[in-house]
Structure formats: C-alpha cells, structure tokens
Tab-separated table of C-alpha atoms in Angstrom:
chain	number	residue	atom	x	y	z
A	1	MET	CA	-22.208	44.515	-70.336
A	2	THR	CA	-19.736	45.114	-67.496
A	3	GLY	CA	-16.523	44.871	-69.442
A	4	SER	CA	-15.192	42.056	-67.281
A	5	PRO	CA	-14.128	38.893	-69.125
A	6	HIS	CA	-16.567	36.016	-69.194
A	7	LEU	CA	-15.184	33.263	-66.998
A	8	ALA	CA	-16.234	29.637	-67.280
A	9	PRO	CA	-17.466	28.213	-63.990
A	10	GLN	CA	-14.668	26.572	-62.001
A	11	PRO	CA	-15.138	22.814	-61.445
A	12	PRO	CA	-15.566	21.708	-57.819
A	13	LEU	CA	-12.410	21.408	-55.705
A	14	ASP	CA	-12.605	17.600	-55.570
A	15	VAL	CA	-12.667	17.383	-59.374
A	16	LEU	CA	-9.706	19.734	-59.738
A	17	VAL	CA	-7.461	17.973	-57.226
A	18	LEU	CA	-8.329	14.525	-58.619
A	19	GLN	CA	-7.580	15.618	-62.196
A	20	THR	CA	-4.262	17.103	-61.070
A	21	ALA	CA	-3.367	13.956	-59.136
A	22	ALA	CA	-4.256	11.845	-62.193
A	23	ALA	CA	-2.115	14.058	-64.455
A	24	LEU	CA	0.881	13.554	-62.150
A	25	GLU	CA	0.280	9.783	-62.103
A	26	ASN	CA	0.104	9.807	-65.906
A	27	LEU	CA	3.457	11.603	-65.971
A	28	ALA	CA	4.898	8.967	-63.630
A	29	VAL	CA	3.575	6.164	-65.856
A	30	GLU	CA	5.107	7.783	-68.941
A	31	SER	CA	8.408	8.411	-67.150
A	32	TYR	CA	8.759	4.885	-65.734
A	33	THR	CA	7.847	3.443	-69.139
A	34	SER	CA	10.653	5.473	-70.725
A	35	ALA	CA	13.027	4.634	-67.870
A	36	ALA	CA	12.446	0.904	-68.342
A	37	GLY	CA	13.781	1.180	-71.897
A	38	LEU	CA	16.953	3.124	-71.081
A	39	PRO	CA	20.201	1.216	-71.753
A	40	CYS	CA	21.392	1.859	-68.194
A	41	VAL	CA	18.320	-0.046	-67.010
A	42	THR	CA	18.052	-2.811	-69.596
A	43	ARG	CA	21.756	-3.601	-69.114
A	44	GLY	CA	21.769	-2.726	-65.406
A	45	SER	CA	20.905	-4.554	-62.223
A	46	GLY	CA	17.882	-6.771	-61.881
A	47	GLN	CA	16.955	-5.053	-58.623
A	48	LEU	CA	16.623	-1.639	-60.302
A	49	ARG	CA	14.664	-3.151	-63.197
A	50	ALA	CA	12.296	-4.785	-60.712
A	51	LEU	CA	11.761	-1.514	-58.807
A	52	ILE	CA	10.987	0.337	-62.038
A	53	ALA	CA	8.545	-2.308	-63.269
A	54	ARG	CA	6.773	-2.463	-59.898
A	55	ASN	CA	6.548	1.320	-59.473
A	56	LEU	CA	5.170	1.627	-63.008
A	57	ALA	CA	2.405	-0.842	-62.134
A	58	HIS	CA	1.615	1.088	-58.953
A	59	HIS	CA	1.323	4.406	-60.792
A	60	LEU	CA	-0.994	2.837	-63.363
A	61	ALA	CA	-3.200	1.693	-60.471
A	62	HIS	CA	-3.097	5.148	-58.862
A	63	ALA	CA	-4.016	6.899	-62.124
A	64	GLY	CA	-6.935	4.498	-62.476
A	65	ALA	CA	-8.086	5.154	-58.904
A	66	PHE	CA	-7.960	8.931	-59.303
A	67	ASN	CA	-9.773	8.825	-62.644
A	68	GLN	CA	-12.431	6.532	-61.223
A	69	ALA	CA	-12.907	8.963	-58.332
A	70	VAL	CA	-13.061	11.995	-60.637
A	71	ALA	CA	-15.714	10.310	-62.758
A	72	GLY	CA	-17.634	9.548	-59.569
A	73	ALA	CA	-17.394	13.233	-58.660
A	74	GLY	CA	-18.912	14.209	-62.017
A	75	GLY	CA	-15.698	15.380	-63.680
A	76	ALA	CA	-13.857	14.409	-66.838
A	77	ARG	CA	-11.120	11.804	-66.579
A	78	GLN	CA	-7.598	13.115	-67.051
A	79	HIS	CA	-5.509	10.986	-69.436
A	80	ALA	CA	-2.748	13.519	-70.202
A	81	ALA	CA	0.558	13.850	-68.386
A	82	ASP	CA	1.047	16.871	-66.139
A	83	ALA	CA	1.879	19.719	-68.533
A	84	ARG	CA	4.022	21.698	-66.079
A	85	TYR	CA	6.666	18.981	-65.803
A	86	ALA	CA	6.210	16.735	-68.857
A	87	ALA	CA	8.569	18.445	-71.313
A	88	THR	CA	11.362	18.862	-68.751
A	89	VAL	CA	11.130	15.272	-67.546
A	90	ARG	CA	11.140	13.923	-71.130
A	91	ARG	CA	14.255	15.962	-71.922
A	92	LEU	CA	16.045	14.857	-68.741
A	93	LEU	CA	15.144	11.208	-69.278
A	94	ALA	CA	16.397	11.312	-72.863
A	95	GLY	CA	19.785	12.437	-71.575
A	96	THR	CA	20.031	9.989	-68.675
A	97	THR	CA	22.854	7.504	-69.066
A	98	ASP	CA	23.528	6.189	-65.561
A	99	PRO	CA	21.395	4.543	-62.853
A	100	ALA	CA	22.265	7.093	-60.140
A	101	SER	CA	21.008	10.026	-62.235
A	102	LEU	CA	17.897	8.048	-63.106
A	103	ALA	CA	17.222	7.223	-59.446
A	104	ASN	CA	17.662	10.920	-58.655
A	105	LEU	CA	15.123	12.006	-61.284
A	106	LEU	CA	12.568	9.352	-60.289
A	107	THR	CA	12.992	10.315	-56.618
A	108	GLU	CA	12.130	13.909	-57.510
A	109	LEU	CA	9.048	12.793	-59.441
A	110	GLU	CA	7.885	10.596	-56.567
A	111	GLY	CA	8.403	13.504	-54.182
A	112	ILE	CA	6.234	15.850	-56.253
A	113	ASN	CA	3.466	13.249	-56.460
A	114	ALA	CA	3.623	12.374	-52.761
A	115	GLN	CA	3.743	15.992	-51.620
A	116	THR	CA	0.829	16.859	-53.878
A	117	CYS	CA	-1.285	13.995	-52.521
A	118	THR	CA	-0.335	14.941	-48.955
A	119	ARG	CA	-1.362	18.554	-49.544
A	120	PHE	CA	-4.606	17.583	-51.277
A	121	ALA	CA	-5.505	15.306	-48.355
A	122	THR	CA	-5.555	18.367	-46.120
A	123	LEU	CA	-7.875	20.230	-48.518
A	124	ALA	CA	-10.435	17.594	-49.473
A	125	GLU	CA	-13.774	17.742	-47.699
A	126	GLY	CA	-14.822	14.101	-47.993
A	127	GLY	CA	-13.320	11.445	-45.742
A	128	SER	CA	-12.945	8.784	-48.442
A	129	LEU	CA	-11.080	11.211	-50.691
A	130	ARG	CA	-8.776	12.306	-47.846
A	131	SER	CA	-8.024	8.684	-47.091
A	132	LEU	CA	-7.316	7.918	-50.770
A	133	PHE	CA	-4.841	10.790	-50.990
A	134	VAL	CA	-2.994	9.736	-47.811
A	135	ASN	CA	-3.003	6.136	-49.022
A	136	VAL	CA	-1.401	7.020	-52.363
A	137	ALA	CA	0.942	9.626	-50.825
A	138	SER	CA	2.292	6.930	-48.523
A	139	VAL	CA	3.027	4.554	-51.417
A	140	GLU	CA	4.752	7.282	-53.444
A	141	ALA	CA	6.766	8.144	-50.332
A	142	GLN	CA	7.764	4.471	-50.056
A	143	HIS	CA	8.894	4.477	-53.695
A	144	GLY	CA	10.947	7.574	-52.899
A	145	SER	CA	12.437	5.922	-49.830
A	146	GLU	CA	13.679	2.902	-51.765
A	147	LEU	CA	15.004	5.056	-54.614
A	148	LEU	CA	16.896	7.224	-52.106
A	149	ILE	CA	18.542	4.100	-50.716
A	150	VAL	CA	19.440	2.906	-54.224
A	151	ARG	CA	20.886	6.301	-55.143
A	152	THR	CA	22.925	6.552	-51.936
A	153	LEU	CA	24.364	3.082	-52.453
A	154	LEU	CA	25.193	3.831	-56.083
A	155	ASP	CA	26.764	7.184	-55.203
A	156	GLY	CA	29.002	5.446	-52.679
A	157	GLY	CA	29.910	2.647	-55.037
A	158	HIS	CA	28.272	0.075	-52.780
A	159	ALA	CA	26.403	-3.075	-53.705
A	160	GLU	CA	22.606	-3.179	-53.588
A	161	PRO	CA	20.955	-4.527	-50.452
A	162	GLY	CA	21.130	-8.271	-50.121
A	163	ALA	CA	19.086	-10.943	-48.404
A	164	THR	CA	21.671	-12.130	-45.885
A	165	ALA	CA	22.725	-10.829	-42.468
A	166	ALA	CA	26.266	-10.390	-43.809
A	167	ALA	CA	24.929	-8.161	-46.594
A	168	ALA	CA	23.023	-6.062	-44.065
A	169	ARG	CA	26.161	-5.627	-41.933
A	170	ALA	CA	28.091	-4.440	-44.987
A	171	ILE	CA	25.765	-1.483	-45.596
A	172	PRO	CA	27.380	1.752	-44.378
A	173	ALA	CA	25.782	3.494	-41.391
A	174	ALA	CA	24.870	6.583	-43.428
A	175	VAL	CA	22.676	4.525	-45.735
A	176	GLY	CA	20.515	3.573	-42.758
A	177	THR	CA	18.927	7.015	-42.756
A	178	ALA	CA	18.975	7.717	-46.503
A	179	GLY	CA	15.438	6.454	-47.011
A	180	ILE	CA	13.873	8.342	-44.112
A	181	PRO	CA	14.933	11.986	-44.556
A	182	GLN	CA	11.999	13.784	-42.886
A	183	ALA	CA	10.036	13.511	-39.637
A	184	ALA	CA	6.999	15.165	-41.230
A	185	TYR	CA	6.265	14.724	-44.915
A	186	PRO	CA	6.682	18.103	-46.648
A	187	THR	CA	4.223	19.794	-49.002
A	188	ALA	CA	6.311	22.732	-50.302
A	189	ASP	CA	6.641	21.108	-53.750
A	190	ALA	CA	2.958	20.232	-54.069
A	191	SER	CA	1.309	21.130	-57.353
A	192	ALA	CA	-1.405	23.777	-57.563
A	193	ILE	CA	-4.904	22.369	-57.285
A	194	ASP	CA	-5.765	23.167	-60.917
A	195	GLU	CA	-2.381	22.316	-62.459
A	196	GLY	CA	-3.752	19.178	-64.099
A	197	ALA	CA	-7.310	20.328	-64.749
A	198	ALA	CA	-8.812	18.624	-67.817
A	199	ARG	CA	-9.218	21.240	-70.540
B	1	MET	CA	-7.205	-3.714	-22.777
B	2	SER	CA	-6.456	-3.497	-19.059
B	3	GLY	CA	-8.204	-5.904	-16.746
B	4	SER	CA	-10.179	-3.216	-14.976
B	5	ARG	CA	-11.434	-1.681	-18.207
B	6	ARG	CA	-12.348	-5.079	-19.607
B	7	SER	CA	-14.356	-5.769	-16.450
B	8	PHE	CA	-16.277	-2.566	-16.910
B	9	VAL	CA	-17.089	-3.281	-20.548
B	10	LEU	CA	-18.205	-6.842	-19.816
B	11	CYS	CA	-20.299	-5.639	-16.940
B	12	ALA	CA	-21.944	-2.966	-19.066
B	13	ALA	CA	-22.523	-5.338	-21.947
B	14	GLY	CA	-24.058	-8.004	-19.763
B	15	VAL	CA	-26.699	-6.150	-17.821
B	16	GLY	CA	-27.390	-2.836	-19.526
B	17	LEU	CA	-25.500	0.373	-19.034
B	18	GLY	CA	-27.573	2.075	-16.350
B	19	PHE	CA	-27.824	-0.943	-14.110
B	20	ALA	CA	-24.230	-1.885	-14.864
B	21	LEU	CA	-22.928	1.427	-13.588
B	22	ASP	CA	-24.658	0.735	-10.295
B	23	ALA	CA	-23.679	-2.892	-10.204
B	24	CYS	CA	-20.050	-2.237	-10.995
B	25	SER	CA	-19.502	0.869	-8.941
B	26	GLY	CA	-19.343	-1.033	-5.686
B	27	SER	CA	-16.356	-3.128	-6.727
B	28	GLY	CA	-14.019	-0.166	-6.957
B	29	SER	CA	-12.520	-1.658	-10.128
B	30	ALA	CA	-14.220	0.529	-12.724
B	31	PRO	CA	-11.788	2.990	-14.295
B	32	PRO	CA	-12.710	6.612	-14.763
B	33	PRO	CA	-14.395	7.326	-18.087
B	34	SER	CA	-12.058	8.068	-20.961
B	35	PRO	CA	-11.219	11.761	-21.267
B	36	TYR	CA	-11.209	11.359	-25.051
B	37	SER	CA	-14.222	11.244	-27.328
B	38	GLY	CA	-14.934	11.825	-31.009
B	39	ASP	CA	-11.980	13.072	-33.044
B	40	LEU	CA	-9.862	13.454	-29.915
B	41	ARG	CA	-10.116	9.716	-29.300
B	42	THR	CA	-8.657	9.192	-32.782
B	43	VAL	CA	-5.847	11.603	-31.883
B	44	ALA	CA	-5.232	9.835	-28.561
B	45	LEU	CA	-4.952	6.463	-30.335
B	46	ALA	CA	-2.398	7.965	-32.727
B	47	ALA	CA	-0.367	9.387	-29.824
B	48	ALA	CA	-0.445	6.005	-28.077
B	49	LEU	CA	0.855	4.302	-31.223
B	50	GLU	CA	3.741	6.773	-31.439
B	51	ASN	CA	4.634	6.117	-27.792
B	52	GLN	CA	4.430	2.386	-28.476
B	53	ALA	CA	6.855	2.799	-31.379
B	54	LEU	CA	9.235	4.634	-29.055
B	55	SER	CA	9.128	1.768	-26.540
B	56	ALA	CA	9.700	-0.773	-29.296
B	57	TYR	CA	12.639	1.041	-30.877
B	58	ARG	CA	14.260	1.622	-27.470
B	59	ALA	CA	14.057	-2.123	-26.868
B	60	VAL	CA	15.584	-2.785	-30.290
B	61	GLU	CA	18.359	-0.286	-29.596
B	62	THR	CA	19.126	-1.955	-26.268
B	63	ALA	CA	19.234	-5.382	-27.917
B	64	LEU	CA	21.570	-4.157	-30.648
B	65	ARG	CA	23.896	-2.470	-28.165
B	66	ALA	CA	24.012	-5.647	-26.110
B	67	GLY	CA	25.066	-7.572	-29.195
B	68	ARG	CA	22.112	-9.957	-28.906
B	69	PHE	CA	22.174	-10.607	-32.655
B	70	GLY	CA	25.913	-10.823	-33.202
B	71	PRO	CA	28.203	-8.226	-34.721
B	72	ALA	CA	26.968	-4.654	-35.138
B	73	ILE	CA	24.692	-3.668	-38.005
B	74	PRO	CA	25.656	-0.015	-38.531
B	75	ALA	CA	22.828	0.854	-40.935
B	76	LEU	CA	20.192	-0.568	-38.587
B	77	ALA	CA	21.660	1.313	-35.616
B	78	THR	CA	21.455	4.675	-37.414
B	79	PHE	CA	17.989	3.830	-38.710
B	80	VAL	CA	16.768	3.128	-35.173
B	81	ARG	CA	18.169	6.401	-33.815
B	82	THR	CA	16.465	8.417	-36.573
B	83	ALA	CA	13.181	6.533	-36.215
B	84	LEU	CA	13.245	7.300	-32.475
B	85	ASP	CA	13.643	11.001	-33.270
B	86	HIS	CA	10.780	10.893	-35.780
B	87	HIS	CA	8.380	9.092	-33.443
B	88	THR	CA	9.241	11.500	-30.612
B	89	ARG	CA	8.209	14.378	-32.882
B	90	HIS	CA	5.065	12.565	-34.026
B	91	ALA	CA	3.983	11.921	-30.439
B	92	ALA	CA	4.550	15.614	-29.680
B	93	THR	CA	2.418	16.621	-32.687
B	94	TRP	CA	-0.524	14.442	-31.647
B	95	ASN	CA	-0.231	15.431	-27.985
B	96	ALA	CA	-0.154	19.145	-28.906
B	97	ILE	CA	-3.599	18.687	-30.471
B	98	LEU	CA	-4.860	17.108	-27.257
B	99	ARG	CA	-3.272	19.861	-25.166
B	100	ASP	CA	-4.854	22.576	-27.330
B	101	ALA	CA	-8.212	20.904	-26.720
B	102	ARG	CA	-7.480	20.972	-22.954
B	103	LYS	CA	-7.282	17.194	-22.760
B	104	PRO	CA	-4.580	15.177	-20.998
B	105	VAL	CA	-1.646	14.186	-23.171
B	106	VAL	CA	-1.044	10.477	-23.752
B	107	SER	CA	2.058	9.239	-21.991
B	108	GLY	CA	3.015	5.610	-22.295
B	109	ALA	CA	1.274	3.175	-24.593
B	110	PRO	CA	-2.268	2.518	-23.324
B	111	LEU	CA	-2.967	-0.156	-25.925
B	112	SER	CA	-4.295	-3.635	-25.312
B	113	GLY	CA	-1.693	-5.246	-27.579
B	114	HIS	CA	1.308	-3.357	-26.197
B	115	ALA	CA	2.579	-6.042	-23.811
B	116	ARG	CA	2.304	-8.667	-26.543
B	117	LEU	CA	4.408	-6.543	-28.902
B	118	MET	CA	7.091	-5.927	-26.291
B	119	ASP	CA	7.153	-9.647	-25.464
B	120	ALA	CA	7.695	-10.430	-29.159
B	121	ILE	CA	10.612	-8.002	-29.316
B	122	ALA	CA	12.116	-9.400	-26.123
B	123	ALA	CA	11.792	-12.947	-27.456
B	124	ALA	CA	13.231	-12.213	-30.919
B	125	SER	CA	16.198	-14.436	-31.626
B	126	SER	CA	17.362	-12.870	-34.875
B	127	VAL	CA	17.580	-9.533	-36.661
B	128	ASP	CA	14.906	-10.769	-39.075
B	129	GLU	CA	12.450	-11.366	-36.227
B	130	ILE	CA	13.020	-8.046	-34.497
B	131	VAL	CA	12.868	-6.120	-37.771
B	132	ALA	CA	9.629	-7.903	-38.687
B	133	ALA	CA	8.103	-6.792	-35.385
B	134	VAL	CA	8.944	-3.104	-35.856
B	135	ARG	CA	8.027	-3.162	-39.552
B	136	ARG	CA	4.626	-4.466	-38.562
B	137	LEU	CA	4.087	-1.671	-36.069
B	138	GLU	CA	5.183	0.926	-38.637
B	139	ASN	CA	2.705	-0.476	-41.165
B	140	GLN	CA	-0.018	-0.494	-38.526
B	141	ALA	CA	0.730	3.127	-37.594
B	142	ALA	CA	0.731	4.253	-41.245
B	143	GLN	CA	-2.555	2.473	-41.916
B	144	THR	CA	-4.135	3.774	-38.696
B	145	HIS	CA	-3.233	7.351	-39.643
B	146	THR	CA	-4.567	6.748	-43.180
B	147	ALA	CA	-7.858	5.534	-41.736
B	148	ALA	CA	-7.865	8.524	-39.352
B	149	ALA	CA	-7.563	10.953	-42.270
B	150	GLY	CA	-10.829	9.516	-43.551
B	151	SER	CA	-12.701	9.318	-40.267
B	152	LEU	CA	-11.860	12.724	-38.788
B	153	ALA	CA	-14.656	15.268	-39.050
B	154	GLY	CA	-12.963	17.613	-41.495
B	155	PRO	CA	-9.835	19.540	-42.436
B	156	GLY	CA	-7.861	20.761	-39.435
B	157	PRO	CA	-4.720	20.051	-37.421
B	158	ALA	CA	-5.527	16.370	-36.884
B	159	VAL	CA	-6.022	15.740	-40.619
B	160	SER	CA	-2.781	17.608	-41.335
B	161	ALA	CA	-0.978	15.473	-38.767
B	162	ALA	CA	-2.385	12.257	-40.250
B	163	ALA	CA	-1.521	13.318	-43.805
B	164	THR	CA	2.063	14.319	-43.039
B	165	ILE	CA	2.886	11.510	-40.581
B	166	ALA	CA	1.398	8.467	-42.382
B	167	PRO	CA	3.841	8.695	-45.322
B	168	VAL	CA	6.775	8.868	-42.899
B	169	GLU	CA	5.687	5.717	-41.042
B	170	ALA	CA	5.212	4.033	-44.420
B	171	MET	CA	8.742	5.068	-45.410
B	172	HIS	CA	10.114	3.595	-42.184
B	173	ALA	CA	8.499	0.259	-43.045
B	174	ALA	CA	9.702	0.305	-46.650
B	175	ALA	CA	13.254	1.364	-45.830
B	176	LEU	CA	13.632	-1.278	-43.115
B	177	GLY	CA	12.554	-4.039	-45.458
B	178	TYR	CA	14.631	-2.883	-48.383
B	179	LEU	CA	17.789	-2.194	-46.382
B	180	LEU	CA	17.854	-5.408	-44.436
B	181	SER	CA	16.483	-7.946	-46.876
B	182	GLY	CA	16.907	-6.399	-50.317
B	183	ARG	CA	13.236	-7.158	-50.834
B	184	SER	CA	10.487	-4.606	-51.123
B	185	GLY	CA	7.194	-5.056	-49.348
B	186	VAL	CA	5.604	-2.027	-51.000
B	187	THR	CA	2.212	-2.685	-52.561
B	188	SER	CA	0.164	-0.517	-54.929
B	189	PHE	CA	-2.070	0.754	-52.123
B	190	LEU	CA	-1.257	1.018	-48.440
B	191	GLY	CA	-4.753	0.010	-47.403
B	192	THR	CA	-6.210	0.135	-43.917
B	193	ALA	CA	-6.769	-3.552	-43.170
B	194	GLU	CA	-4.034	-3.507	-40.515
B	195	ALA	CA	-5.153	-0.245	-38.923
B	196	VAL	CA	-5.346	-0.519	-35.141
B	197	PRO	CA	-9.020	-0.394	-34.092
B	198	MET	CA	-10.168	2.213	-31.607
B	199	THR	CA	-11.095	-0.581	-29.205
B	200	GLU	CA	-7.381	-1.186	-28.610
B	201	LEU	CA	-7.056	2.164	-26.843
B	202	THR	CA	-7.416	1.619	-23.117
B	203	ALA	CA	-7.121	5.261	-22.011
C-alpha cells in the first residue's frame, strides 16, 4: 500500500480526442435543434432557417463519423453533449430573441468545434484521423464564415445576400471580409483532450 | 507539367529508368531532379498552390479595377485584398518549412494546370465566372491540405500548417459563394476528391 490514490488507466489519446469531438458535435446538434424552434427563426428569414437546418444535418453527420471512429479505436461512443458548455449554451439559447444574437452564439459554438478539431489534428498519430479532423474543422469553419456574414449584415441592418449582380454590389465593403477573419485558423479556444471523455 | 519534364517522364517510362537516363541525357532537355522528396514534396506542392492563388487573385483584382465586369463590387474588392494577404502568409509558412529543411523555396506556381487556370480567369466574361474560378482553386487548396494532413509522416510543423491553413481556404470558398450568390456550397464533409495530385507539381 503506497497511499497514492488508485487511478483507472487512461484511454488512448485517439479515443479521448474522438469522444471529446463527438461530445462537441452532440452539443451542436442539440443547440441547432433548439435554435430551429426559436420564434426568431420560425418567423424569420428563410435563408437563416435553411442555414440552421443544413448545419444541424452536418453536425449529425460529424457526430456519427467521430463515434464510428471511436468505436473503431476500441472506445465507447459518446452520445452526451459536452458538459463544459451545455448548461451555459442552453441558458443562452432560452433567452435568445433575435437572429443577430443567435448568429453570434452559433458562431461561437462553431469556433469552439473547429478550433478543437484543428488542435486535435495536430496531436493525432494516425493519418486518417488527422485528415478527418481537418476535414470536419474546415466545414465548421465554413459554417462560422457564413454565420459571421449573416451577423454582420444583420448588425448593419442590411439585406441578406442575393443571387443577382445588383445584390452583390449592394453589399457594403466591410462585409467582404467578415467571413474570413484569420489568416491561420486559431486553436486557443480548443477543448482539452479529455473534456468529453465517456464516463 | 512543363514540356521538358514531360519528355523526361515519357522517356523514362518508355525504356526503363537506367537506360532512359542515358538516352535522354544527350538531348539537353532533361530538367534537374526535383529538390523535393517525401514530406517536403507535399510541402512544396502546398507552397505552389498558395503562389497560384496569389497569381489568380492579382488577376481578379486587376480585372475589377479595370471595370471589366461593370460597376464596382465593394465587398468583392475587400475580399480579394484580404485573401491576397492570407495567401501571402500561407506561402510564407510553407516556404519556411522548406527553408528550415535547407531546400529551395517555391517561387511562382510550378503546376501543370497553372496556365489553364490563368487563361480561364483572363477569359471570364462575368463576375460569376471569375468567382467560380477562384472558388474552385480555394476548394482545391483546402482539400489538398486536408489530404496532406493525412499523408504527412507525423505531427510536426507541416501537419500544423495543413491543419491551420485548410480551414481558412475552406472559409474563403464558402464566403465567396455566400456573399456573391446568396447560396451556400458547404457540404457535410470537405472531402479530398478535388485535391491536387502530386503529379501536378513540376518543380
């Protein structure tokens, strides 16, 4: 007896990062599902409704991909939403009454997911796992890009992008860079590797 | 692929490498062997794609300034300036990896499809056409970097570059489409089907 606490063996790195990525995707699925039912969305623009429905479908696919990979790596699938953020996001969503605030919150969520996947891509040992993380990080970053454009247009009281050349010419210059804020994708807000570990 | 390099490959493929080196050396057309191999060839391809993006965006900027597509499009003009800044930084990141490995940096766009891309931009007769051309190259760059993250030997500066640059190229593609058409081309997975193959690199 050494007096030190008995510690359960830590799962392999690949299992931990996949479970955490799945937990964040589950949070995104839950959040977009709630967002789709908000009055500011159901009574709002068709373009925002379409973005929310499409992003929800993408996050479902990402959660499935991460859980399939974690099962392949010998770990338990993660079906719960990320515990670090879930309560805060639920509270914020419940109080959201306008599309700009909603776009802001969803942009933050997408940023956390994308930064986490970017960071995990630099840690993973296997090539297929690295590629999966970069693949998903890029899609989350694209979601964030479009939401940033939506938010900037809403903040300025401008119409959503249109399909005609005249509509494109009416978009203010500042909106042209709203969706591409960084030259290198950051990782400062990435989650810890074991944040979403299945308990 | 440049004519001289194509000649070398055809020569080597036709008669066997050892004999081909002899047979081809007398013509004076064989290029020097590539200074890049293994992971550094992946890095060189990425640097070439960034330089290609710079050439493409400069051509777009020139066309916009000349009013080739009618009245100004302020949002596209600011987008192009920022994208140029981003791709300049990306090229510097990839070339720093080559420099640290004591390999020559990639200047210009030594890619077999480069002239075709520039021709398409020069021939574009509408904003839609020119935007489609640069969106395609952004998607190709993002997918090439995604594939690179999987093919590189292991964690290190090249994987970090691929992981932090691919999402930015993907954002360029998404933002361009959404801003100028109101339609999103984002799909559930980026994929790698449009990744530029290593055989396109002519350096």
